[in-house]
mmCIF file of C-alpha atoms in Angstrom:
data_model
loop_
_atom_site.group_PDB
_atom_site.id
_atom_site.type_symbol
_atom_site.label_atom_id
_atom_site.label_comp_id
_atom_site.label_asym_id
_atom_site.label_seq_id
_atom_site.Cartn_x
_atom_site.Cartn_y
_atom_site.Cartn_z
ATOM 1 C CA GLU A 21 -42.038 23.044 8.048
ATOM 2 C CA LYS A 22 -44.897 20.073 7.499
ATOM 3 C CA GLY A 23 -42.820 16.849 6.637
ATOM 4 C CA ALA A 24 -39.781 17.707 7.776
ATOM 5 C CA GLU A 25 -39.485 14.779 10.470
ATOM 6 C CA PHE A 26 -40.619 12.394 7.652
ATOM 7 C CA ARG A 27 -37.017 13.609 5.780
ATOM 8 C CA GLN A 28 -34.513 13.909 9.030
ATOM 9 C CA PRO A 29 -33.456 10.059 8.603
ATOM 10 C CA MET A 30 -32.307 10.739 4.750
ATOM 11 C CA ALA A 31 -30.735 14.294 5.544
ATOM 12 C CA VAL A 32 -29.020 13.067 8.174
ATOM 13 C CA ALA A 33 -27.859 9.728 6.334
ATOM 14 C CA VAL A 34 -26.624 11.951 3.722
ATOM 15 C CA ILE A 35 -24.311 14.928 5.924
ATOM 16 C CA GLY A 36 -23.037 11.538 7.281
ATOM 17 C CA GLY A 37 -22.338 10.045 4.426
ATOM 18 C CA LEU A 38 -20.671 13.573 3.223
ATOM 19 C CA ILE A 39 -18.926 13.763 6.647
ATOM 20 C CA THR A 40 -17.379 9.859 6.366
ATOM 21 C CA SER A 41 -16.336 10.113 2.402
ATOM 22 C CA THR A 42 -14.544 13.402 3.339
ATOM 23 C CA LEU A 43 -12.659 11.984 5.943
ATOM 24 C CA LEU A 44 -11.573 9.330 4.328
ATOM 25 C CA SER A 45 -10.416 10.781 1.538
ATOM 26 C CA LEU A 46 -8.870 13.448 2.966
ATOM 27 C CA VAL A 47 -7.386 12.099 6.004
ATOM 28 C CA LEU A 48 -7.432 7.717 5.992
ATOM 29 C CA VAL A 49 -6.120 7.129 1.872
ATOM 30 C CA PRO A 50 -3.166 9.209 2.794
ATOM 31 C CA VAL A 51 -2.626 8.199 5.905
ATOM 32 C CA VAL A 52 -2.503 4.334 4.330
ATOM 33 C CA TYR A 53 -0.878 5.032 0.838
ATOM 34 C CA GLU A 54 2.326 6.462 3.430
ATOM 35 C CA PHE A 55 2.225 3.089 5.555
ATOM 36 C CA VAL A 56 2.266 0.923 1.854
ATOM 37 C CA ASP A 57 4.760 3.625 0.594
ATOM 38 C CA ASP A 58 6.739 2.711 3.345
ATOM 39 C CA PHE A 59 6.579 -0.962 3.844
ATOM 40 C CA GLU A 60 7.675 -1.318 -0.101
ATOM 41 C CA ASN A 61 10.798 0.728 0.922
ATOM 42 C CA TRP A 62 11.654 -1.256 3.836
ATOM 43 C CA LEU A 63 10.597 -4.429 1.705
ATOM 44 C CA LYS A 64 12.687 -3.588 -0.954
ATOM 45 C CA PRO A 65 15.797 -4.311 -0.292
ATOM 46 C CA LYS A 66 15.031 -7.725 1.307
ATOM 47 C CA LEU A 67 13.494 -9.014 -1.559
ATOM 48 C CA ALA A 68 16.432 -8.101 -3.996
ATOM 49 C CA LYS A 69 19.002 -9.292 -1.764
ATOM 50 C CA LEU A 70 16.254 -12.758 -2.492
ATOM 51 C CA VAL A 71 16.297 -12.305 -6.722
ATOM 52 C CA THR A 72 20.253 -11.102 -7.236
ATOM 53 C CA PRO A 73 22.303 -14.255 -7.976
ATOM 54 C CA ARG A 74 24.926 -14.606 -6.249
ATOM 55 C CA GLU A 75 28.945 -14.770 -7.979
ATOM 56 C CA ALA A 76 29.570 -18.663 -8.344
ATOM 57 C CA ALA A 77 32.948 -19.867 -7.110
ATOM 58 C CA PRO A 78 35.927 -19.808 -9.875
ATOM 59 C CA VAL A 79 35.883 -23.034 -11.426
ATOM 60 C CA PRO A 80 39.929 -23.810 -11.875
ATOM 61 C CA ALA A 81 40.659 -24.577 -15.733
ATOM 62 C CA PRO A 82 42.206 -27.872 -16.972
ATOM 63 C CA GLU A 83 45.092 -28.740 -17.615
ATOM 64 C CA ASP A 84 46.153 -29.592 -20.489
ATOM 65 C CA ARG A 85 47.822 -33.184 -20.722
ATOM 66 C CA LEU A 86 47.985 -35.121 -23.226
#
């Protein structure tokens, strides 16, 4: 078809964009989500140890001296 050589670069860009967005949405995003979820599950117990207050040593009751 006449003029197809004029539209070819746009077609290559569109098809490349479709392929790239498909790979990103179907492969890369779920993989990154799993890494972030695993990191969160690994980090949560470590942060809980830092935030959880420790029990204080019992303070002896004062003796009544009169």
